[in-house]
Amino acid sequence: MSGRMTAAGRAAAVGTAVAGGAALGGAVSMGTATYFAHRVITPEHEKKDDVTVVAVDPDAGTVTLRADPQTTSSGRYGLWLDGGAGHARVGEVVEPAHEEEGARGSRRQMVVTRELLGVDAGDLGPGPARWNKYFYCGDPGSALGLEHEDVLVTSDVGDLPAWRVPGASAATAHQDDWAVLVHGRSAQRGETLRAVPVLHRLGYTCLIPMYRNDVGAPPSSDGRYSLGLSEWRDIDAALRYALAHGARRIVLVGWSMGGALVLQALNRSDVAHRVHRVLLNGPVIDWGSVLAHQADLHLIPRPVEQLARSLLRSKASRHLLRVAEPVDVAATNWVDRAEEVTHRMFIIHSATDDTVPFGPSQDLARRRPGLVQTFVWPQARHCQEWNTNPSLWEDLVASFLR
């Protein structure tokens, strides 16, 4: 046989290589899709430090931080210190980002100086910290100075810890009205504390529950999120708790994924007719748009993102993703399901939201004119509208609820 490959041999070799490459590419795509889908439904409780404190000047009442998109943002925020054991609050930028020589003559770095509003716990000094968009830390008593009770809301997964904050006694307009506040994905219920002062002044009793898979709450059977498709039962349980304890009407308030939970509860709960109004901040109106946006941010091809959605809704892939039930992303699209939205709703959503696109919020309002209103916040990162202008945020909320 000749040492030179025949034309037929070369064609066969090329065909084998193409087939092998396609198989390898398919395996890589499946692996990427599985990883992406798994990240979406897995709670992220351990969060790393993400900012650096460069200097603290107690006399001037300032703190200098390494400059990045978070630390240069307008508004008021918090800093978790010592892995969450400590906390400080910072205000507006007093010296914009500028270059400065690093410690001990190290290379120059960009830094920003902000107001130091207070240290709630621990010691604030140079070193790593974690940005806290909640601004507050602790419970309604330690953070806001408001009387509150620790109560339990019983759901199908068990007892969910909740804060119950009575409304201001001087307010009479809403003395029998309650507000149930729902935090976002992998967040803490402290995320909702920013809304409590205005609700308290209006006379609302605030109920702030944990939900399944929160730290300190019972887990779901698989320990995974279902993007609202099972968590809504915990909101239903909170509604029933409020009604059993004297609520006449209820306002539901949700941030980010909390908005997705609220929308599912409004559609599925037998007591949803007792909900008077709905307030959403940076909500997930359509998980599909969020997944597509996140795929683009992480340079994941759209076909791979579509494959991830297929894996989530497929019964055959339950063991692959380690979920008890399939997660049908299409069932979370409230733009397509707009005719099923029947509650008066106000949505605050930033035009520069870097996590949850604001387009679906606008689309839902267009589909349900007169019922759903939106206020497009000019500039804020995800669920940080209040931080950039608390008085405007509270005025909008009070106007809607009045």
mmCIF file of C-alpha atoms in Angstrom:
data_model
loop_
_atom_site.group_PDB
_atom_site.id
_atom_site.type_symbol
_atom_site.label_atom_id
_atom_site.label_comp_id
_atom_site.label_asym_id
_atom_site.label_seq_id
_atom_site.Cartn_x
_atom_site.Cartn_y
_atom_site.Cartn_z
ATOM 1 C CA MET A 1 0.000 0.000 0.000
ATOM 2 C CA SER A 2 1.341 3.439 -0.907
ATOM 3 C CA GLY A 3 2.602 5.762 1.881
ATOM 4 C CA ARG A 4 0.526 8.598 0.426
ATOM 5 C CA MET A 5 -3.057 8.934 1.667
ATOM 6 C CA THR A 6 -5.680 8.514 -1.018
ATOM 7 C CA ALA A 7 -8.369 11.133 -1.629
ATOM 8 C CA ALA A 8 -10.906 8.830 -0.029
ATOM 9 C CA GLY A 9 -8.636 8.372 2.988
ATOM 10 C CA ARG A 10 -8.174 12.112 3.389
ATOM 11 C CA ALA A 11 -11.949 12.658 3.218
ATOM 12 C CA ALA A 12 -12.545 9.962 5.821
ATOM 13 C CA ALA A 13 -9.937 11.529 8.150
ATOM 14 C CA VAL A 14 -11.480 14.970 7.764
ATOM 15 C CA GLY A 15 -14.933 13.561 8.410
ATOM 16 C CA THR A 16 -13.739 11.813 11.563
ATOM 17 C CA ALA A 17 -12.107 15.020 12.819
ATOM 18 C CA VAL A 18 -15.240 17.072 12.145
ATOM 19 C CA ALA A 19 -17.433 14.527 13.896
ATOM 20 C CA GLY A 20 -15.046 14.421 16.850
ATOM 21 C CA GLY A 21 -14.963 18.214 17.027
ATOM 22 C CA ALA A 22 -18.745 18.411 16.898
ATOM 23 C CA ALA A 23 -19.030 15.847 19.679
ATOM 24 C CA LEU A 24 -16.476 17.726 21.765
ATOM 25 C CA GLY A 25 -18.236 21.027 21.080
ATOM 26 C CA GLY A 26 -21.547 19.484 22.056
ATOM 27 C CA ALA A 27 -20.071 18.159 25.290
ATOM 28 C CA VAL A 28 -18.620 21.574 26.102
ATOM 29 C CA SER A 29 -21.958 23.260 25.357
ATOM 30 C CA MET A 30 -23.834 20.799 27.552
ATOM 31 C CA GLY A 31 -21.327 21.284 30.356
ATOM 32 C CA THR A 32 -21.565 25.070 30.104
ATOM 33 C CA ALA A 33 -25.364 24.989 29.976
ATOM 34 C CA THR A 34 -25.510 22.692 33.009
ATOM 35 C CA TYR A 35 -23.144 24.948 34.965
ATOM 36 C CA PHE A 36 -25.109 28.075 34.003
ATOM 37 C CA ALA A 37 -28.459 26.512 34.945
ATOM 38 C CA HIS A 38 -27.044 25.241 38.211
ATOM 39 C CA ARG A 39 -25.713 28.692 39.151
ATOM 40 C CA VAL A 40 -29.132 30.251 38.580
ATOM 41 C CA ILE A 41 -30.936 27.977 41.039
ATOM 42 C CA THR A 42 -28.229 27.614 43.704
ATOM 43 C CA PRO A 43 -28.345 29.983 46.697
ATOM 44 C CA GLU A 44 -25.139 31.968 47.229
ATOM 45 C CA HIS A 45 -24.803 32.448 50.963
ATOM 46 C CA GLU A 46 -21.050 32.835 51.298
ATOM 47 C CA LYS A 47 -20.042 36.128 49.737
ATOM 48 C CA LYS A 48 -16.516 37.399 49.390
ATOM 49 C CA ASP A 49 -15.116 40.790 50.305
ATOM 50 C CA ASP A 50 -15.269 43.013 47.239
ATOM 51 C CA VAL A 51 -13.966 46.454 48.278
ATOM 52 C CA THR A 52 -10.800 47.748 49.928
ATOM 53 C CA VAL A 53 -10.684 50.360 52.670
ATOM 54 C CA VAL A 54 -7.551 52.434 52.078
ATOM 55 C CA ALA A 55 -7.778 54.971 54.922
ATOM 56 C CA VAL A 56 -10.121 56.259 57.634
ATOM 57 C CA ASP A 57 -10.099 59.840 58.927
ATOM 58 C CA PRO A 58 -12.344 60.021 62.033
ATOM 59 C CA ASP A 59 -11.671 63.730 62.524
ATOM 60 C CA ALA A 60 -12.803 64.602 59.015
ATOM 61 C CA GLY A 61 -15.567 61.984 59.118
ATOM 62 C CA THR A 62 -14.410 60.321 55.895
ATOM 63 C CA VAL A 63 -13.327 56.953 54.585
ATOM 64 C CA THR A 64 -11.168 56.394 51.495
ATOM 65 C CA LEU A 65 -11.810 53.315 49.368
ATOM 66 C CA ARG A 66 -10.242 51.820 46.299
ATOM 67 C CA ALA A 67 -12.271 53.182 43.379
ATOM 68 C CA ASP A 68 -14.557 50.845 41.444
ATOM 69 C CA PRO A 69 -18.099 51.063 40.016
ATOM 70 C CA GLN A 70 -19.591 50.353 43.467
ATOM 71 C CA THR A 71 -17.525 52.668 45.629
ATOM 72 C CA THR A 72 -17.874 55.602 43.220
ATOM 73 C CA SER A 73 -21.688 55.313 43.018
ATOM 74 C CA SER A 74 -23.733 58.265 44.212
ATOM 75 C CA GLY A 75 -25.738 57.764 47.401
ATOM 76 C CA ARG A 76 -25.486 56.088 50.802
ATOM 77 C CA TYR A 77 -24.389 52.502 51.412
ATOM 78 C CA GLY A 78 -22.936 50.153 53.999
ATOM 79 C CA LEU A 79 -19.694 48.244 54.472
ATOM 80 C CA TRP A 80 -19.602 44.785 56.042
ATOM 81 C CA LEU A 81 -16.424 44.385 58.071
ATOM 82 C CA ASP A 82 -14.627 41.300 59.400
ATOM 83 C CA GLY A 83 -16.688 38.828 57.396
ATOM 84 C CA GLY A 84 -19.974 40.417 58.464
ATOM 85 C CA ALA A 85 -19.199 40.787 62.177
ATOM 86 C CA GLY A 86 -18.830 44.556 61.805
ATOM 87 C CA HIS A 87 -20.626 47.233 59.832
ATOM 88 C CA ALA A 88 -20.182 50.876 58.844
ATOM 89 C CA ARG A 89 -22.351 53.312 56.889
ATOM 90 C CA VAL A 90 -20.993 55.646 54.228
ATOM 91 C CA GLY A 91 -22.552 58.638 52.509
ATOM 92 C CA GLU A 92 -21.894 60.691 49.408
ATOM 93 C CA VAL A 93 -18.591 61.058 47.605
ATOM 94 C CA VAL A 94 -16.661 64.055 48.951
ATOM 95 C CA GLU A 95 -13.553 63.562 46.807
ATOM 96 C CA PRO A 96 -14.072 61.914 43.398
ATOM 97 C CA ALA A 97 -11.896 59.114 42.124
ATOM 98 C CA HIS A 98 -8.265 60.154 41.868
ATOM 99 C CA GLU A 99 -4.873 58.534 41.689
ATOM 100 C CA GLU A 100 -2.916 58.116 44.893
ATOM 101 C CA GLU A 101 0.267 56.356 45.911
ATOM 102 C CA GLY A 102 -0.380 53.040 47.599
ATOM 103 C CA ALA A 103 0.785 52.057 51.069
ATOM 104 C CA ARG A 104 4.541 51.839 51.673
ATOM 105 C CA GLY A 105 5.383 53.207 48.285
ATOM 106 C CA SER A 106 3.501 50.551 46.311
ATOM 107 C CA ARG A 107 2.175 51.377 42.865
ATOM 108 C CA ARG A 108 -0.356 54.178 42.533
ATOM 109 C CA GLN A 109 -4.051 53.318 42.656
ATOM 110 C CA MET A 110 -7.395 54.977 42.017
ATOM 111 C CA VAL A 111 -9.225 55.862 45.220
ATOM 112 C CA VAL A 112 -12.421 57.675 46.224
ATOM 113 C CA THR A 113 -13.266 59.433 49.501
ATOM 114 C CA ARG A 114 -16.780 59.304 50.961
ATOM 115 C CA GLU A 115 -18.592 60.570 54.043
ATOM 116 C CA LEU A 116 -18.411 58.260 57.038
ATOM 117 C CA LEU A 117 -21.878 58.301 58.588
ATOM 118 C CA GLY A 118 -21.253 55.865 61.411
ATOM 119 C CA VAL A 119 -19.780 52.559 62.583
ATOM 120 C CA ASP A 120 -22.511 50.234 63.858
ATOM 121 C CA ALA A 121 -20.296 47.345 64.952
ATOM 122 C CA GLY A 122 -16.651 46.328 64.866
ATOM 123 C CA ASP A 123 -13.652 48.453 63.954
ATOM 124 C CA LEU A 124 -13.301 50.265 60.643
ATOM 125 C CA GLY A 125 -9.737 50.338 59.402
ATOM 126 C CA PRO A 126 -7.696 49.737 56.238
ATOM 127 C CA GLY A 127 -8.281 46.342 54.720
ATOM 128 C CA PRO A 128 -10.907 44.271 52.905
ATOM 129 C CA ALA A 129 -14.642 44.839 53.298
ATOM 130 C CA ARG A 130 -17.875 43.987 51.484
ATOM 131 C CA TRP A 131 -20.234 46.512 49.924
ATOM 132 C CA ASN A 132 -23.725 46.571 51.437
ATOM 133 C CA LYS A 133 -26.483 48.111 49.344
ATOM 134 C CA TYR A 134 -28.950 47.600 52.220
ATOM 135 C CA PHE A 135 -27.284 50.569 54.024
ATOM 136 C CA TYR A 136 -28.726 49.337 57.332
ATOM 137 C CA CYS A 137 -27.672 46.285 59.322
ATOM 138 C CA GLY A 138 -29.321 44.417 62.157
ATOM 139 C CA ASP A 139 -33.036 44.230 62.895
ATOM 140 C CA PRO A 140 -35.712 46.961 62.899
ATOM 141 C CA GLY A 141 -34.803 47.829 66.477
ATOM 142 C CA SER A 142 -31.026 48.136 66.146
ATOM 143 C CA ALA A 143 -31.111 49.589 62.632
ATOM 144 C CA LEU A 144 -34.134 51.895 62.791
ATOM 145 C CA GLY A 145 -34.958 52.227 66.460
ATOM 146 C CA LEU A 146 -38.425 50.761 65.892
ATOM 147 C CA GLU A 147 -40.321 48.417 68.184
ATOM 148 C CA HIS A 148 -40.670 44.955 66.663
ATOM 149 C CA GLU A 149 -41.429 41.313 67.434
ATOM 150 C CA ASP A 150 -39.691 38.153 66.266
ATOM 151 C CA VAL A 151 -42.488 35.884 65.042
ATOM 152 C CA LEU A 152 -42.830 32.666 63.056
ATOM 153 C CA VAL A 153 -44.760 32.237 59.806
ATOM 154 C CA THR A 154 -45.705 28.607 59.176
ATOM 155 C CA SER A 155 -45.295 27.386 55.596
ATOM 156 C CA ASP A 156 -45.204 23.926 54.054
ATOM 157 C CA VAL A 157 -41.422 23.694 54.629
ATOM 158 C CA GLY A 158 -41.660 24.683 58.298
ATOM 159 C CA ASP A 159 -41.569 27.789 60.456
ATOM 160 C CA LEU A 160 -40.094 30.874 58.806
ATOM 161 C CA PRO A 161 -38.597 33.565 61.084
ATOM 162 C CA ALA A 162 -40.122 36.992 60.492
ATOM 163 C CA TRP A 163 -40.027 40.514 61.905
ATOM 164 C CA ARG A 164 -43.319 42.174 62.755
ATOM 165 C CA VAL A 165 -43.121 45.972 63.036
ATOM 166 C CA PRO A 166 -46.284 47.833 64.139
ATOM 167 C CA GLY A 167 -47.200 51.039 62.359
ATOM 168 C CA ALA A 168 -46.891 54.445 63.984
ATOM 169 C CA SER A 169 -49.646 54.851 66.563
ATOM 170 C CA ALA A 170 -50.257 58.444 65.455
ATOM 171 C CA ALA A 171 -51.160 57.293 61.931
ATOM 172 C CA THR A 172 -54.792 56.256 61.566
ATOM 173 C CA ALA A 173 -55.304 56.035 57.808
ATOM 174 C CA HIS A 174 -53.775 52.538 57.523
ATOM 175 C CA GLN A 175 -54.023 51.204 61.059
ATOM 176 C CA ASP A 176 -55.542 47.899 59.887
ATOM 177 C CA ASP A 177 -53.351 47.606 56.808
ATOM 178 C CA TRP A 178 -50.238 45.462 56.613
ATOM 179 C CA ALA A 179 -47.272 45.361 54.262
ATOM 180 C CA VAL A 180 -45.437 42.092 53.547
ATOM 181 C CA LEU A 181 -41.867 42.814 52.440
ATOM 182 C CA VAL A 182 -40.010 40.253 50.302
ATOM 183 C CA HIS A 183 -36.251 40.377 49.730
ATOM 184 C CA GLY A 184 -34.330 39.211 46.673
ATOM 185 C CA ARG A 185 -32.237 36.243 45.601
ATOM 186 C CA SER A 186 -29.481 35.172 48.022
ATOM 187 C CA ALA A 187 -30.194 38.326 50.019
ATOM 188 C CA GLN A 188 -31.131 38.875 53.653
ATOM 189 C CA ARG A 189 -34.405 40.268 54.929
ATOM 190 C CA GLY A 190 -32.390 43.331 55.996
ATOM 191 C CA GLU A 191 -32.577 44.361 52.333
ATOM 192 C CA THR A 192 -36.152 45.480 52.978
ATOM 193 C CA LEU A 193 -35.402 47.747 55.963
ATOM 194 C CA ARG A 194 -34.979 50.736 53.646
ATOM 195 C CA ALA A 195 -38.757 50.708 53.043
ATOM 196 C CA VAL A 196 -39.848 50.330 56.658
ATOM 197 C CA PRO A 197 -39.616 53.988 57.815
ATOM 198 C CA VAL A 198 -42.039 55.331 55.206
ATOM 199 C CA LEU A 199 -44.452 52.416 55.700
ATOM 200 C CA HIS A 200 -44.236 52.861 59.461
ATOM 201 C CA ARG A 201 -45.058 56.566 59.211
ATOM 202 C CA LEU A 202 -48.085 55.771 57.080
ATOM 203 C CA GLY A 203 -49.351 53.375 59.752
ATOM 204 C CA TYR A 204 -48.689 50.030 58.054
ATOM 205 C CA THR A 205 -47.741 47.024 60.148
ATOM 206 C CA CYS A 206 -44.727 45.523 58.365
ATOM 207 C CA LEU A 207 -44.201 41.773 58.197
ATOM 208 C CA ILE A 208 -40.729 40.834 56.961
ATOM 209 C CA PRO A 209 -40.366 37.057 56.576
ATOM 210 C CA MET A 210 -37.517 34.845 55.533
ATOM 211 C CA TYR A 211 -38.331 32.309 52.839
ATOM 212 C CA ARG A 212 -37.088 28.821 52.061
ATOM 213 C CA ASN A 213 -33.313 28.443 51.582
ATOM 214 C CA ASP A 214 -32.516 31.679 53.438
ATOM 215 C CA VAL A 215 -29.812 31.363 56.062
ATOM 216 C CA GLY A 216 -31.767 30.592 59.232
ATOM 217 C CA ALA A 217 -34.900 29.388 57.424
ATOM 218 C CA PRO A 218 -35.917 25.826 56.533
ATOM 219 C CA PRO A 219 -34.522 24.641 53.184
ATOM 220 C CA SER A 220 -36.558 23.282 50.316
ATOM 221 C CA SER A 221 -36.304 19.537 49.783
ATOM 222 C CA ASP A 222 -33.534 20.027 47.215
ATOM 223 C CA GLY A 223 -31.940 23.175 48.633
ATOM 224 C CA ARG A 224 -32.420 24.944 45.289
ATOM 225 C CA TYR A 225 -34.357 27.984 44.129
ATOM 226 C CA SER A 226 -37.272 27.487 41.771
ATOM 227 C CA LEU A 227 -37.372 31.178 40.754
ATOM 228 C CA GLY A 228 -40.659 31.767 42.573
ATOM 229 C CA LEU A 229 -42.459 28.632 41.404
ATOM 230 C CA SER A 230 -42.309 27.076 44.884
ATOM 231 C CA GLU A 231 -41.223 30.017 47.064
ATOM 232 C CA TRP A 232 -44.581 31.723 46.475
ATOM 233 C CA ARG A 233 -46.023 29.373 49.101
ATOM 234 C CA ASP A 234 -43.967 31.164 51.753
ATOM 235 C CA ILE A 235 -45.475 34.485 50.665
ATOM 236 C CA ASP A 236 -48.912 32.892 50.779
ATOM 237 C CA ALA A 237 -48.123 31.797 54.350
ATOM 238 C CA ALA A 238 -47.117 35.375 55.240
ATOM 239 C CA LEU A 239 -50.385 36.693 53.797
ATOM 240 C CA ARG A 240 -52.353 34.195 55.874
ATOM 241 C CA TYR A 241 -50.393 35.154 58.992
ATOM 242 C CA ALA A 242 -51.219 38.829 58.432
ATOM 243 C CA LEU A 243 -54.916 38.105 57.901
ATOM 244 C CA ALA A 244 -55.050 35.884 60.977
ATOM 245 C CA HIS A 245 -53.556 38.703 63.061
ATOM 246 C CA GLY A 246 -55.930 41.472 62.091
ATOM 247 C CA ALA A 247 -54.890 42.709 58.648
ATOM 248 C CA ARG A 248 -57.766 44.243 56.713
ATOM 249 C CA ARG A 249 -55.858 44.893 53.510
ATOM 250 C CA ILE A 250 -52.305 43.995 52.503
ATOM 251 C CA VAL A 251 -49.649 45.624 50.368
ATOM 252 C CA LEU A 252 -47.034 43.289 48.886
ATOM 253 C CA VAL A 253 -43.556 44.766 48.413
ATOM 254 C CA GLY A 254 -40.808 42.896 46.551
ATOM 255 C CA TRP A 255 -37.230 43.504 45.475
ATOM 256 C CA SER A 256 -35.558 41.673 42.543
ATOM 257 C CA MET A 257 -36.405 37.938 42.790
ATOM 258 C CA GLY A 258 -38.760 38.934 45.589
ATOM 259 C CA GLY A 259 -40.831 40.532 42.840
ATOM 260 C CA ALA A 260 -41.005 37.185 41.043
ATOM 261 C CA LEU A 261 -42.230 35.549 44.277
ATOM 262 C CA VAL A 262 -44.855 38.256 44.712
ATOM 263 C CA LEU A 263 -46.165 37.827 41.152
ATOM 264 C CA GLN A 264 -46.488 34.069 41.569
ATOM 265 C CA ALA A 265 -48.268 34.501 44.915
ATOM 266 C CA LEU A 266 -50.714 36.990 43.390
ATOM 267 C CA ASN A 267 -51.546 34.436 40.710
ATOM 268 C CA ARG A 268 -51.694 31.297 42.858
ATOM 269 C CA SER A 269 -52.694 32.219 46.416
ATOM 270 C CA ASP A 270 -56.315 31.730 47.469
ATOM 271 C CA VAL A 271 -56.083 34.913 49.557
ATOM 272 C CA ALA A 272 -54.537 37.107 46.840
ATOM 273 C CA HIS A 273 -57.819 39.060 46.612
ATOM 274 C CA ARG A 274 -56.981 40.532 50.021
ATOM 275 C CA VAL A 275 -53.909 42.209 48.530
ATOM 276 C CA HIS A 276 -54.763 45.858 47.980
ATOM 277 C CA ARG A 277 -51.720 47.113 46.090
ATOM 278 C CA VAL A 278 -48.299 45.914 44.958
ATOM 279 C CA LEU A 279 -44.985 47.751 45.036
ATOM 280 C CA LEU A 280 -41.983 46.285 43.217
ATOM 281 C CA ASN A 281 -38.388 47.536 43.097
ATOM 282 C CA GLY A 282 -36.071 46.290 40.353
ATOM 283 C CA PRO A 283 -38.259 43.172 39.980
ATOM 284 C CA VAL A 284 -37.748 40.076 37.885
ATOM 285 C CA ILE A 285 -40.769 40.328 35.591
ATOM 286 C CA ASP A 286 -39.369 37.727 33.188
ATOM 287 C CA TRP A 287 -36.609 35.337 34.228
ATOM 288 C CA GLY A 288 -35.938 34.615 30.552
ATOM 289 C CA SER A 289 -34.753 38.181 29.959
ATOM 290 C CA VAL A 290 -32.562 38.003 33.063
ATOM 291 C CA LEU A 291 -30.934 34.754 31.932
ATOM 292 C CA ALA A 292 -30.308 36.160 28.456
ATOM 293 C CA HIS A 293 -28.799 39.328 29.936
ATOM 294 C CA GLN A 294 -26.544 37.396 32.289
ATOM 295 C CA ALA A 295 -25.462 35.068 29.488
ATOM 296 C CA ASP A 296 -24.445 38.083 27.399
ATOM 297 C CA LEU A 297 -22.516 39.577 30.330
ATOM 298 C CA HIS A 298 -20.581 36.351 30.781
ATOM 299 C CA LEU A 299 -20.042 35.763 27.046
ATOM 300 C CA ILE A 300 -22.176 32.627 27.010
ATOM 301 C CA PRO A 301 -23.608 32.007 23.510
ATOM 302 C CA ARG A 302 -27.372 32.287 23.245
ATOM 303 C CA PRO A 303 -27.792 28.652 22.069
ATOM 304 C CA VAL A 304 -26.082 27.536 25.279
ATOM 305 C CA GLU A 305 -28.367 29.785 27.347
ATOM 306 C CA GLN A 306 -31.392 28.298 25.535
ATOM 307 C CA LEU A 307 -30.065 24.830 26.311
ATOM 308 C CA ALA A 308 -29.831 25.805 29.990
ATOM 309 C CA ARG A 309 -33.515 26.799 29.953
ATOM 310 C CA SER A 310 -34.377 23.445 28.380
ATOM 311 C CA LEU A 311 -32.459 21.630 31.102
ATOM 312 C CA LEU A 312 -34.282 23.581 33.808
ATOM 313 C CA ARG A 313 -37.739 22.659 32.514
ATOM 314 C CA SER A 314 -36.964 19.051 31.590
ATOM 315 C CA LYS A 315 -38.008 16.261 33.936
ATOM 316 C CA ALA A 316 -35.231 14.139 32.477
ATOM 317 C CA SER A 317 -32.527 16.524 33.735
ATOM 318 C CA ARG A 318 -33.778 16.759 37.339
ATOM 319 C CA HIS A 319 -31.010 14.469 38.577
ATOM 320 C CA LEU A 320 -28.396 16.330 36.549
ATOM 321 C CA LEU A 321 -29.337 19.630 38.210
ATOM 322 C CA ARG A 322 -30.274 17.989 41.533
ATOM 323 C CA VAL A 323 -33.713 19.616 41.669
ATOM 324 C CA ALA A 324 -36.928 18.132 43.033
ATOM 325 C CA GLU A 325 -39.113 19.600 40.313
ATOM 326 C CA PRO A 326 -38.483 21.137 36.865
ATOM 327 C CA VAL A 327 -38.248 24.930 36.667
ATOM 328 C CA ASP A 328 -40.245 26.271 33.734
ATOM 329 C CA VAL A 329 -38.770 29.686 32.953
ATOM 330 C CA ALA A 330 -41.667 30.462 30.579
ATOM 331 C CA ALA A 331 -44.073 30.376 33.540
ATOM 332 C CA THR A 332 -42.214 33.364 35.011
ATOM 333 C CA ASN A 333 -42.778 35.640 32.000
ATOM 334 C CA TRP A 334 -45.386 38.164 33.159
ATOM 335 C CA VAL A 335 -45.162 40.192 29.973
ATOM 336 C CA ASP A 336 -46.560 37.207 28.087
ATOM 337 C CA ARG A 337 -48.959 36.551 30.982
ATOM 338 C CA ALA A 338 -49.953 40.211 31.357
ATOM 339 C CA GLU A 339 -53.689 39.474 31.136
ATOM 340 C CA GLU A 340 -53.365 37.464 34.348
ATOM 341 C CA VAL A 341 -52.073 40.494 36.260
ATOM 342 C CA THR A 342 -55.097 41.960 38.070
ATOM 343 C CA HIS A 343 -53.675 43.967 40.998
ATOM 344 C CA ARG A 344 -52.813 47.632 40.978
ATOM 345 C CA MET A 345 -49.042 47.773 40.810
ATOM 346 C CA PHE A 346 -46.253 50.355 40.974
ATOM 347 C CA ILE A 347 -42.778 49.442 39.734
ATOM 348 C CA ILE A 348 -39.611 51.420 40.461
ATOM 349 C CA HIS A 349 -36.790 50.262 38.202
ATOM 350 C CA SER A 350 -33.490 51.858 37.267
ATOM 351 C CA ALA A 351 -32.675 52.450 33.601
ATOM 352 C CA THR A 352 -29.071 51.449 34.421
ATOM 353 C CA ASP A 353 -29.877 48.267 36.346
ATOM 354 C CA ASP A 354 -26.848 46.062 35.715
ATOM 355 C CA THR A 355 -28.440 42.798 36.882
ATOM 356 C CA VAL A 356 -32.153 42.755 35.983
ATOM 357 C CA PRO A 357 -33.030 44.639 32.755
ATOM 358 C CA PHE A 358 -35.795 47.206 33.209
ATOM 359 C CA GLY A 359 -37.368 46.571 29.777
ATOM 360 C CA PRO A 360 -39.856 43.904 30.958
ATOM 361 C CA SER A 361 -41.101 46.264 33.708
ATOM 362 C CA GLN A 362 -41.937 48.836 31.048
ATOM 363 C CA ASP A 363 -43.419 46.194 28.758
ATOM 364 C CA LEU A 364 -45.746 44.955 31.491
ATOM 365 C CA ALA A 365 -46.938 48.511 32.151
ATOM 366 C CA ARG A 366 -47.622 48.972 28.425
ATOM 367 C CA ARG A 367 -49.609 45.733 28.358
ATOM 368 C CA ARG A 368 -51.651 46.730 31.431
ATOM 369 C CA PRO A 369 -52.162 50.517 31.166
ATOM 370 C CA GLY A 370 -54.001 52.073 34.087
ATOM 371 C CA LEU A 371 -53.287 49.044 36.269
ATOM 372 C CA VAL A 372 -49.484 48.863 36.241
ATOM 373 C CA GLN A 373 -47.375 52.012 36.510
ATOM 374 C CA THR A 374 -43.618 52.345 36.291
ATOM 375 C CA PHE A 375 -41.166 54.966 37.402
ATOM 376 C CA VAL A 376 -37.921 54.615 35.463
ATOM 377 C CA TRP A 377 -35.193 55.692 37.856
ATOM 378 C CA PRO A 378 -32.563 57.672 35.928
ATOM 379 C CA GLN A 379 -29.430 56.050 37.342
ATOM 380 C CA ALA A 380 -28.761 53.409 39.977
ATOM 381 C CA ARG A 381 -27.281 49.945 40.187
ATOM 382 C CA HIS A 382 -29.537 46.956 40.855
ATOM 383 C CA CYS A 383 -32.069 47.650 43.653
ATOM 384 C CA GLN A 384 -30.138 50.732 44.759
ATOM 385 C CA GLU A 385 -32.687 53.356 43.761
ATOM 386 C CA TRP A 386 -33.433 54.251 47.391
ATOM 387 C CA ASN A 387 -29.712 54.629 48.081
ATOM 388 C CA THR A 388 -29.258 57.330 45.475
ATOM 389 C CA ASN A 389 -32.245 59.455 46.589
ATOM 390 C CA PRO A 390 -34.118 58.195 49.676
ATOM 391 C CA SER A 391 -36.512 61.156 49.869
ATOM 392 C CA LEU A 392 -37.680 60.741 46.258
ATOM 393 C CA TRP A 393 -38.100 56.975 46.695
ATOM 394 C CA GLU A 394 -40.157 57.451 49.848
ATOM 395 C CA ASP A 395 -42.258 60.214 48.273
ATOM 396 C CA LEU A 396 -43.099 57.955 45.328
ATOM 397 C CA VAL A 397 -44.075 55.095 47.635
ATOM 398 C CA ALA A 398 -46.173 57.297 49.919
ATOM 399 C CA SER A 399 -47.953 58.856 46.945
ATOM 400 C CA PHE A 400 -48.816 55.451 45.501
ATOM 401 C CA LEU A 401 -50.080 54.059 48.812
ATOM 402 C CA ARG A 402 -52.154 57.120 49.663
#
